[in-house]
Short mmCIF file of C-alpha atoms in Angstrom, two decimals:
data_model
loop_
_atom_site.label_atom_id
_atom_site.label_comp_id
_atom_site.label_asym_id
_atom_site.label_seq_id
_atom_site.Cartn_x
_atom_site.Cartn_y
_atom_site.Cartn_z
CA UNK W 1 -2.98 -20.94 28.13
CA UNK W 2 -1.50 -17.67 29.40
CA UNK W 3 2.00 -19.04 28.75
CA UNK W 4 1.41 -18.65 25.00
CA UNK W 5 1.63 -14.89 25.37
CA UNK W 6 4.86 -13.25 24.29
CA UNK W 7 5.24 -11.82 27.86
CA UNK W 8 5.73 -15.27 29.31
CA UNK W 9 7.72 -16.92 26.55
CA UNK W 10 10.92 -18.58 27.74
CA UNK W 11 10.22 -18.24 31.47
CA UNK W 12 11.39 -21.10 33.66
CA UNK W 13 8.94 -23.63 35.10
CA UNK W 14 9.31 -22.24 38.68
CA UNK W 15 8.73 -18.67 37.44
CA UNK W 16 5.60 -19.74 35.60
CA UNK W 17 4.35 -21.71 38.61
CA UNK W 18 4.87 -18.66 40.90
CA UNK W 19 2.88 -16.47 38.51
CA UNK W 20 0.18 -19.10 38.19
CA UNK W 21 -0.20 -19.44 41.97
CA UNK W 22 -0.92 -15.71 42.25
CA UNK W 23 -3.13 -15.19 39.22
CA UNK W 24 -6.89 -14.84 39.46
CA UNK W 25 -9.40 -15.60 36.74
CA UNK W 26 -12.50 -13.41 36.67
CA UNK W 27 -15.62 -13.18 34.53
CA UNK W 28 -16.93 -9.81 33.40
CA UNK W 29 -20.41 -9.29 31.97
CA UNK W 30 -21.23 -7.38 28.80
CA UNK W 31 -20.47 -3.64 29.32
CA UNK W 32 -18.93 -4.29 32.71
CA UNK W 33 -16.07 -1.92 33.58
CA UNK W 34 -12.75 -3.65 34.38
CA UNK W 35 -11.01 -0.46 35.44
CA UNK W 36 -11.44 3.29 34.95
CA UNK W 37 -8.98 5.94 33.81
CA UNK W 38 -6.93 7.15 36.83
CA UNK W 39 -7.79 4.05 38.85
CA UNK W 40 -4.92 2.65 40.85
CA UNK W 41 -4.80 -0.77 39.30
CA UNK W 42 -3.20 -3.69 41.05
CA UNK W 43 -2.92 -6.21 38.21
CA UNK W 44 -1.95 -6.71 34.63
CA UNK W 45 -4.64 -8.32 32.53
CA UNK W 46 -4.80 -11.01 29.85
CA UNK W 47 -7.93 -11.81 27.87
CA UNK W 48 -8.72 -15.53 28.08
CA UNK W 49 -11.96 -15.20 26.12
CA UNK W 50 -14.31 -12.45 25.02
CA UNK W 51 -13.72 -8.89 23.92
CA UNK W 52 -12.42 -5.89 25.80
CA UNK W 53 -12.24 -2.24 24.71
CA UNK W 54 -9.66 0.20 26.02
CA UNK W 55 -10.86 3.79 25.83
CA UNK W 56 -10.43 7.30 27.06
CA UNK W 57 -13.09 9.92 27.58
CA UNK W 58 -12.68 13.57 26.71
CA UNK W 59 -13.65 16.39 29.07
CA UNK W 60 -16.72 16.91 26.89
CA UNK W 61 -17.70 13.25 27.31
CA UNK W 62 -16.73 11.84 23.93
CA UNK W 63 -15.18 8.42 23.84
CA UNK W 64 -12.03 7.49 22.00
CA UNK W 65 -11.44 3.74 21.59
CA UNK W 66 -7.72 3.11 21.91
CA UNK W 67 -7.84 -0.60 21.32
CA UNK W 68 -10.19 -3.59 21.07
CA UNK W 69 -8.71 -6.80 22.40
CA UNK W 70 -9.54 -10.45 22.34
CA UNK W 71 -8.11 -13.84 23.39
CA UNK W 72 -4.43 -13.70 24.37
CA UNK W 73 -4.11 -9.90 24.30
CA UNK W 74 -2.56 -8.27 27.38
CA UNK W 75 -3.49 -4.92 28.81
CA UNK W 76 -2.84 -2.69 31.81
CA UNK W 77 0.86 -3.57 31.65
CA UNK W 78 1.93 0.11 31.26
CA UNK W 79 1.31 0.43 34.99
CA UNK W 80 4.22 -1.84 35.71
CA UNK W 81 6.55 0.97 34.89
CA UNK W 82 4.71 4.25 35.28
CA UNK W 83 2.99 3.87 38.63
CA UNK W 84 -0.38 2.31 39.26
CA UNK W 85 -2.60 5.09 37.89
CA UNK W 86 -3.76 4.03 34.48
CA UNK W 87 -4.29 6.48 31.60
CA UNK W 88 -7.28 4.73 29.98
CA UNK W 89 -10.40 2.77 30.94
CA UNK W 90 -11.12 -0.90 30.14
CA UNK W 91 -14.58 -2.44 29.60
CA UNK W 92 -15.74 -5.89 28.59
CA UNK W 93 -17.86 -5.42 25.40
CA UNK W 94 -18.98 -9.05 25.53
CA UNK W 95 -19.06 -11.55 28.35
CA UNK W 96 -15.32 -12.04 28.92
CA UNK W 97 -12.97 -14.10 31.07
CA UNK W 98 -9.91 -12.22 32.17
CA UNK W 99 -6.71 -13.46 33.83
CA UNK W 100 -5.36 -11.01 36.37
CA UNK W 101 -1.77 -11.14 37.58
CA UNK W 102 -0.79 -8.98 40.57
CA UNK W 103 1.44 -6.06 39.62
CA UNK W 104 3.66 -6.76 42.62
CA UNK W 105 4.51 -10.21 41.27
CA UNK W 106 5.07 -8.84 37.76
CA UNK W 107 7.46 -6.24 39.19
CA UNK W 108 9.34 -8.88 41.15
CA UNK W 109 9.73 -10.96 38.02
CA UNK W 110 10.84 -7.91 36.06
CA UNK W 111 13.72 -7.29 38.42
CA UNK W 112 14.74 -10.95 38.74
CA UNK W 113 14.29 -12.24 35.18
CA UNK W 114 16.09 -10.64 32.22
CA UNK W 115 14.03 -12.94 29.95
CA UNK W 116 10.84 -11.39 31.28
CA UNK W 117 12.07 -7.80 30.91
CA UNK W 118 13.19 -8.59 27.34
CA UNK W 119 9.68 -9.95 26.64
CA UNK W 120 8.16 -6.77 28.02
CA UNK W 121 10.47 -4.69 25.84
CA UNK W 122 9.53 -6.75 22.78
CA UNK W 123 5.82 -6.26 23.52
CA UNK W 124 6.18 -2.48 23.95
CA UNK W 125 8.29 -2.17 20.80
CA UNK W 126 5.75 -4.11 18.77
CA UNK W 127 2.93 -1.97 20.13
CA UNK W 128 4.86 1.18 19.34
CA UNK W 129 5.39 0.12 15.74
CA UNK W 130 1.73 -0.68 15.44
CA UNK W 131 0.79 2.71 16.88
CA UNK W 132 3.14 4.52 14.52
CA UNK W 133 1.35 2.84 11.62
CA UNK W 134 -2.00 3.86 13.09
CA UNK W 135 -0.98 7.52 13.31
CA UNK W 136 0.18 7.25 9.69
CA UNK W 137 -3.22 5.84 8.65
CA UNK W 138 -5.17 8.48 10.53
CA UNK W 139 -3.09 11.16 8.77
CA UNK W 140 -2.98 9.84 5.23
CA UNK W 141 -5.68 7.24 4.57
CA UNK W 142 -9.25 8.27 3.85
CA UNK W 143 -12.13 6.64 5.69
CA UNK W 144 -12.90 3.88 3.09
CA UNK W 145 -9.19 2.98 3.04
CA UNK W 146 -9.08 2.73 6.82
CA UNK W 147 -12.07 0.40 6.85
CA UNK W 148 -10.56 -1.59 3.99
CA UNK W 149 -7.34 -1.97 5.95
CA UNK W 150 -9.28 -3.15 8.97
CA UNK W 151 -10.96 -5.81 6.80
CA UNK W 152 -7.67 -6.89 5.21
CA UNK W 153 -6.31 -7.60 8.68
CA UNK W 154 -9.14 -10.12 9.07
CA UNK W 155 -8.10 -11.95 5.92
CA UNK W 156 -5.49 -14.65 5.69
CA UNK W 157 -2.37 -13.91 3.72
CA UNK W 158 -3.32 -16.45 1.08
CA UNK W 159 -6.90 -15.20 0.67
CA UNK W 160 -7.67 -14.18 -2.90
CA UNK W 161 -11.07 -13.98 -4.69
CA UNK W 162 -14.51 -13.89 -3.15
CA UNK W 163 -13.62 -13.96 0.51
CA UNK W 164 -16.37 -14.05 3.16
CA UNK W 165 -15.53 -12.82 6.64
CA UNK W 166 -17.54 -11.94 9.72
CA UNK W 167 -17.07 -8.61 11.47
CA UNK W 168 -15.53 -9.40 14.84
CA UNK W 169 -17.70 -6.88 16.70
CA UNK W 170 -20.39 -4.27 16.30
CA UNK W 171 -20.11 -1.75 13.41
CA UNK W 172 -20.44 1.21 15.77
CA UNK W 173 -17.42 -0.05 17.71
CA UNK W 174 -15.41 -0.52 14.50
CA UNK W 175 -16.28 3.05 13.47
CA UNK W 176 -15.20 4.42 16.80
CA UNK W 177 -12.01 2.27 16.84
CA UNK W 178 -11.15 3.78 13.41
CA UNK W 179 -11.83 7.27 14.64
CA UNK W 180 -15.00 7.83 12.57
CA UNK W 181 -18.47 9.08 13.28
CA UNK W 182 -21.34 6.71 12.42
CA UNK W 183 -22.35 8.80 9.31
CA UNK W 184 -18.79 8.85 7.97
CA UNK W 185 -18.51 5.11 8.48
CA UNK W 186 -21.76 4.50 6.66
CA UNK W 187 -20.77 6.73 3.69
CA UNK W 188 -17.31 5.09 3.61
CA UNK W 189 -18.88 1.61 3.35
CA UNK W 190 -20.80 2.74 0.24
CA UNK W 191 -17.66 4.04 -1.35
CA UNK W 192 -15.80 0.87 -0.49
CA UNK W 193 -18.51 -1.13 -2.30
CA UNK W 194 -18.31 1.03 -5.42
CA UNK W 195 -14.55 1.38 -5.61
CA UNK W 196 -13.20 -1.87 -4.14
CA UNK W 197 -15.96 -4.46 -4.46
CA UNK W 198 -16.59 -4.88 -0.72
CA UNK W 199 -20.16 -5.78 0.28
CA UNK W 200 -21.16 -5.47 3.97
CA UNK W 201 -24.53 -6.86 5.06
CA UNK W 202 -25.15 -6.88 8.78
CA UNK W 203 -22.09 -8.44 10.31
CA UNK W 204 -21.07 -10.31 7.12
CA UNK W 205 -18.58 -9.05 4.58
CA UNK W 206 -17.87 -10.25 1.05
CA UNK W 207 -14.62 -9.13 -0.51
CA UNK W 208 -14.81 -9.82 -4.24
CA UNK W 209 -11.02 -9.51 -4.67
CA UNK W 210 -8.45 -9.16 -1.92
CA UNK W 211 -5.94 -7.91 -4.52
CA UNK W 212 -8.31 -5.16 -5.58
CA UNK W 213 -8.99 -4.14 -2.00
CA UNK W 214 -5.30 -4.09 -1.05
CA UNK W 215 -4.52 -2.07 -4.16
CA UNK W 216 -7.22 0.40 -3.09
CA UNK W 217 -5.96 0.70 0.53
CA UNK W 218 -2.28 0.01 0.60
CA UNK W 219 -1.21 2.74 -1.78
CA UNK W 220 -1.74 5.14 1.07
CA UNK W 221 0.27 3.08 3.51
CA UNK W 222 3.98 2.51 3.97
CA UNK W 223 3.37 -1.25 4.06
CA UNK W 224 1.31 -3.56 1.86
CA UNK W 225 -0.87 -6.66 2.24
CA UNK W 226 -0.14 -9.06 3.87
CA UNK W 227 1.62 -6.72 6.26
CA UNK W 228 3.47 -7.58 9.42
CA UNK W 229 0.92 -5.70 11.49
CA UNK W 230 -1.48 -8.54 10.98
CA UNK W 231 0.66 -10.67 13.21
CA UNK W 232 1.62 -7.85 15.52
CA UNK W 233 -1.91 -7.17 16.53
CA UNK W 234 -2.15 -10.41 18.42
CA UNK W 235 -0.29 -9.12 21.46
CA UNK N 1 25.27 15.57 28.12
CA UNK N 2 23.84 12.26 26.91
CA UNK N 3 23.72 11.06 30.53
CA UNK N 4 20.77 13.42 31.13
CA UNK N 5 18.58 11.19 29.00
CA UNK N 6 16.16 8.88 30.84
CA UNK N 7 17.82 5.89 29.09
CA UNK N 8 21.10 6.43 30.95
CA UNK N 9 19.73 7.54 34.30
CA UNK N 10 21.18 5.63 37.25
CA UNK N 11 23.86 3.78 35.25
CA UNK N 12 27.15 3.18 37.02
CA UNK N 13 30.26 5.20 36.19
CA UNK N 14 31.99 2.21 34.46
CA UNK N 15 28.85 1.51 32.39
CA UNK N 16 28.68 5.14 31.28
CA UNK N 17 32.40 5.18 30.46
CA UNK N 18 32.06 2.05 28.32
CA UNK N 19 29.17 3.61 26.40
CA UNK N 20 31.07 6.84 26.03
CA UNK N 21 34.14 5.10 24.65
CA UNK N 22 32.05 3.53 21.88
CA UNK N 23 29.82 6.42 20.93
CA UNK N 24 30.42 8.55 17.86
CA UNK N 25 29.22 12.15 17.32
CA UNK N 26 28.31 13.08 13.78
CA UNK N 27 27.06 16.24 12.05
CA UNK N 28 24.27 16.05 9.52
CA UNK N 29 23.44 18.89 7.14
CA UNK N 30 19.95 20.26 6.51
CA UNK N 31 17.79 17.64 4.74
CA UNK N 32 20.46 14.98 5.11
CA UNK N 33 19.19 11.46 5.58
CA UNK N 34 20.30 9.72 8.77
CA UNK N 35 18.77 6.36 7.83
CA UNK N 36 16.05 5.07 5.56
CA UNK N 37 13.09 2.78 6.25
CA UNK N 38 14.20 -0.87 6.05
CA UNK N 39 17.87 0.09 6.51
CA UNK N 40 19.78 -2.23 8.80
CA UNK N 41 20.80 0.26 11.38
CA UNK N 42 23.76 -0.32 13.68
CA UNK N 43 23.24 2.39 16.32
CA UNK N 44 20.72 4.10 18.50
CA UNK N 45 20.67 7.88 18.13
CA UNK N 46 20.45 10.82 20.44
CA UNK N 47 19.96 14.42 19.27
CA UNK N 48 22.69 16.62 20.72
CA UNK N 49 21.52 19.70 18.80
CA UNK N 50 19.35 20.49 15.82
CA UNK N 51 16.06 18.96 14.57
CA UNK N 52 15.31 15.53 13.22
CA UNK N 53 12.16 14.20 11.59
CA UNK N 54 11.10 10.55 11.66
CA UNK N 55 8.83 9.67 8.80
CA UNK N 56 7.41 6.91 6.68
CA UNK N 57 6.52 7.06 3.02
CA UNK N 58 3.41 5.48 1.49
CA UNK N 59 3.56 3.32 -1.61
CA UNK N 60 2.09 6.33 -3.47
CA UNK N 61 4.92 8.54 -2.26
CA UNK N 62 3.17 10.59 0.38
CA UNK N 63 5.06 11.30 3.58
CA UNK N 64 3.78 10.80 7.09
CA UNK N 65 5.78 12.50 9.80
CA UNK N 66 5.81 10.25 12.82
CA UNK N 67 7.81 12.53 15.10
CA UNK N 68 9.97 15.65 15.13
CA UNK N 69 12.76 15.55 17.67
CA UNK N 70 15.25 17.93 19.15
CA UNK N 71 17.99 18.12 21.81
CA UNK N 72 18.02 15.07 24.14
CA UNK N 73 15.46 13.02 22.21
CA UNK N 74 16.44 9.45 21.38
CA UNK N 75 15.50 7.54 18.26
CA UNK N 76 16.18 4.26 16.43
CA UNK N 77 16.01 2.38 19.77
CA UNK N 78 13.19 0.12 18.57
CA UNK N 79 15.83 -1.80 16.69
CA UNK N 80 17.39 -2.97 19.94
CA UNK N 81 14.52 -5.43 20.29
CA UNK N 82 13.06 -6.11 16.91
CA UNK N 83 16.06 -6.71 14.71
CA UNK N 84 18.10 -4.13 12.91
CA UNK N 85 15.62 -3.29 10.13
CA UNK N 86 13.94 -0.03 11.02
CA UNK N 87 10.33 0.77 10.16
CA UNK N 88 10.72 4.50 9.52
CA UNK N 89 13.21 6.92 7.99
CA UNK N 90 15.14 9.72 9.80
CA UNK N 91 16.28 13.01 8.31
CA UNK N 92 17.94 16.11 9.76
CA UNK N 93 15.60 19.05 9.01
CA UNK N 94 18.23 21.54 10.21
CA UNK N 95 21.99 21.18 10.66
CA UNK N 96 22.12 18.71 13.53
CA UNK N 97 24.66 17.00 15.73
CA UNK N 98 23.77 13.39 16.56
CA UNK N 99 25.27 11.03 19.10
CA UNK N 100 25.39 7.43 17.81
CA UNK N 101 25.77 4.50 20.18
CA UNK N 102 26.43 1.01 18.67
CA UNK N 103 23.44 -1.33 18.95
CA UNK N 104 25.80 -4.11 20.01
CA UNK N 105 26.89 -2.16 23.08
CA UNK N 106 23.29 -1.21 23.90
CA UNK N 107 22.28 -4.87 23.69
CA UNK N 108 25.16 -5.91 25.97
CA UNK N 109 24.10 -3.33 28.50
CA UNK N 110 20.49 -4.46 28.23
CA UNK N 111 21.38 -8.01 29.21
CA UNK N 112 23.82 -7.01 31.97
CA UNK N 113 22.04 -4.03 33.61
CA UNK N 114 18.54 -4.26 34.99
CA UNK N 115 18.68 -0.48 35.57
CA UNK N 116 19.17 0.05 31.84
CA UNK N 117 16.43 -2.34 30.81
CA UNK N 118 14.05 -0.59 33.28
CA UNK N 119 14.98 2.75 31.75
CA UNK N 120 14.20 1.38 28.30
CA UNK N 121 10.85 0.07 29.56
CA UNK N 122 10.07 3.47 31.04
CA UNK N 123 10.91 5.21 27.76
CA UNK N 124 8.72 2.85 25.73
CA UNK N 125 5.85 3.15 28.17
CA UNK N 126 5.98 6.94 28.09
CA UNK N 127 6.10 6.90 24.29
CA UNK N 128 3.15 4.54 24.17
CA UNK N 129 1.02 6.79 26.42
CA UNK N 130 1.96 9.70 24.26
CA UNK N 131 0.97 7.82 21.10
CA UNK N 132 -2.33 6.75 22.64
CA UNK N 133 -3.10 10.42 23.25
CA UNK N 134 -2.12 11.24 19.67
CA UNK N 135 -4.52 8.64 18.26
CA UNK N 136 -7.24 10.08 20.48
CA UNK N 137 -6.55 13.58 19.11
CA UNK N 138 -6.53 12.46 15.50
CA UNK N 139 -9.88 10.79 16.14
CA UNK N 140 -11.70 13.42 18.19
CA UNK N 141 -10.08 16.86 17.85
CA UNK N 142 -10.71 19.04 14.87
CA UNK N 143 -7.79 20.67 13.04
CA UNK N 144 -7.81 24.04 14.90
CA UNK N 145 -7.90 22.13 18.24
CA UNK N 146 -4.92 19.98 17.16
CA UNK N 147 -2.93 23.07 16.28
CA UNK N 148 -3.99 24.77 19.53
CA UNK N 149 -2.83 21.70 21.48
CA UNK N 150 0.53 21.83 19.65
CA UNK N 151 0.90 25.49 20.71
CA UNK N 152 -0.13 24.80 24.31
CA UNK N 153 2.70 22.25 24.53
CA UNK N 154 5.10 25.13 23.74
CA UNK N 155 3.72 27.20 26.62
CA UNK N 156 4.92 27.00 30.21
CA UNK N 157 2.44 25.71 32.77
CA UNK N 158 2.28 29.16 34.43
CA UNK N 159 1.76 31.10 31.20
CA UNK N 160 -1.42 33.09 31.24
CA UNK N 161 -2.36 36.23 29.21
CA UNK N 162 -0.74 37.56 26.04
CA UNK N 163 1.93 34.94 25.52
CA UNK N 164 4.38 35.21 22.64
CA UNK N 165 6.09 32.07 21.32
CA UNK N 166 8.11 31.14 18.32
CA UNK N 167 7.16 28.17 16.14
CA UNK N 168 9.94 25.63 16.61
CA UNK N 169 10.05 24.72 12.90
CA UNK N 170 8.48 25.38 9.55
CA UNK N 171 4.65 25.60 9.29
CA UNK N 172 4.55 22.99 6.55
CA UNK N 173 6.33 20.52 8.87
CA UNK N 174 3.92 21.31 11.69
CA UNK N 175 0.99 20.68 9.36
CA UNK N 176 2.44 17.38 8.28
CA UNK N 177 3.32 16.39 11.86
CA UNK N 178 -0.34 17.02 12.78
CA UNK N 179 -1.60 14.99 9.84
CA UNK N 180 -2.98 17.97 7.88
CA UNK N 181 -2.67 19.15 4.33
CA UNK N 182 -1.33 22.71 3.87
CA UNK N 183 -4.83 24.14 2.96
CA UNK N 184 -6.46 22.57 6.01
CA UNK N 185 -3.68 23.95 8.22
CA UNK N 186 -4.14 27.43 6.79
CA UNK N 187 -7.94 27.36 7.25
CA UNK N 188 -7.52 26.03 10.79
CA UNK N 189 -5.20 28.91 11.69
CA UNK N 190 -7.91 31.39 10.68
CA UNK N 191 -10.46 29.59 12.79
CA UNK N 192 -8.07 29.48 15.70
CA UNK N 193 -7.67 33.26 15.46
CA UNK N 194 -11.43 33.89 15.42
CA UNK N 195 -12.40 31.37 18.08
CA UNK N 196 -9.42 31.23 20.47
CA UNK N 197 -7.53 34.52 19.96
CA UNK N 198 -4.40 33.00 18.51
CA UNK N 199 -2.45 35.18 16.03
CA UNK N 200 0.21 33.57 13.86
CA UNK N 201 2.48 35.80 11.76
CA UNK N 202 5.36 34.05 10.07
CA UNK N 203 7.02 32.03 12.72
CA UNK N 204 5.68 34.11 15.62
CA UNK N 205 2.56 33.31 17.64
CA UNK N 206 0.61 35.46 20.01
CA UNK N 207 -1.81 33.73 22.34
CA UNK N 208 -4.11 36.33 23.86
CA UNK N 209 -5.24 33.98 26.64
CA UNK N 210 -3.86 30.54 27.48
CA UNK N 211 -7.00 29.77 29.49
CA UNK N 212 -9.20 30.56 26.50
CA UNK N 213 -7.04 28.43 24.19
CA UNK N 214 -6.97 25.50 26.56
CA UNK N 215 -10.74 25.75 27.01
CA UNK N 216 -11.07 25.64 23.25
CA UNK N 217 -8.78 22.62 22.79
CA UNK N 218 -8.87 20.51 25.90
CA UNK N 219 -12.63 19.87 25.97
CA UNK N 220 -11.96 17.36 23.16
CA UNK N 221 -9.13 15.63 25.05
CA UNK N 222 -9.01 13.28 27.99
CA UNK N 223 -6.41 15.49 29.66
CA UNK N 224 -6.22 19.28 30.18
CA UNK N 225 -3.60 22.02 30.22
CA UNK N 226 -0.96 21.84 31.59
CA UNK N 227 -0.96 18.13 30.76
CA UNK N 228 1.65 15.51 31.57
CA UNK N 229 2.37 15.05 27.88
CA UNK N 230 4.25 18.32 27.87
CA UNK N 231 6.95 16.71 29.97
CA UNK N 232 6.68 13.33 28.28
CA UNK N 233 7.51 14.72 24.89
CA UNK N 234 11.09 15.41 25.98
CA UNK N 235 12.24 11.82 25.58
#
């Protein structure tokens, strides 16, 4: 339910009903564009199911993946404050169902409900903290460490030895999300196997020791496993 | 005046007077710590004069500079929402005068003034957009392009041929702020000279052609010179 999202936590029943009466649920096919950079968007978006990538494109046509989102992640909400032109594009990378709430209704709620504006502040603060950490990683972690960190985020905090996980989406998308070229990603996976006991085969990953992997990655980070970011990503 | 900052725009005279009566102005010497990561901070901060770096430190002791701020930049405001423990450290890199406003007063204002909470939302949204761009640059721009982009931000939008600018702070800090080691920074400056006609001598920079430099840098960016970020950084 959309009411699980931090944005709508603590809203009154009438406020939730008003939102609900104006929201639209829409299906997007694989690789279908939800909006393009500089579009004047008219909604904020919430992933009900599926996967969505947020990206920007350079003048030379290269793509930078800003975020990859799944169930219960919100996006497009920056437009509530900064005007309707959006600074990135959004595309469904799998068949996805998206809840769309009109910006006008969100703005009304923002001016009438201090609970809602506090929720929005919380969301943006959490995102900023997450982004700060990401800039830190891009500056100080090497490629194998960045992949290792990505994998640790898929583990549970009590995972220990011989953990099997599935990659949530395509390896080329993971590489791009982590700011790596395909060749770098491939080399980094080899190094991760040799130095931290991580075996990747297709979309399956075996981590021989979470402790070993976190020791390998988290030395070059200001936090350590299990870090708060794990929870913060689910916004 | 602190009232120039976006956070305080549109507040009523009594609201501003209340804030003013509780704020404290404090001088910090060069390299003096303002707060440390995980400190329970009790204020939000506004640079009145000088330079401040925000940074985090990895477990292995390496430093990642998250931001370098000067007059009229705010910091520490994430704590308003997420509890008083702060996720980065702040240090004066030059003698600096800092305005400190108690968190308790900021929180009071946040719950009583929708103008103030909108200002806070605007600030966080602008910061997020800026961070998104930074992640894009760290992923797609090479080192000379990142330095070139840093220099373009110091130019005026109508600058054209043979522009002279002064580096705002030490080269080693710029390198760190851009996520580069000293050797990489030094090599990148050479490349920037050969490929984009940028001459750096000590703290002085000569850009032979802003158009040439922006052509060199902005192809690997989703924006182009003069970009909105130039304005957005002054928050």
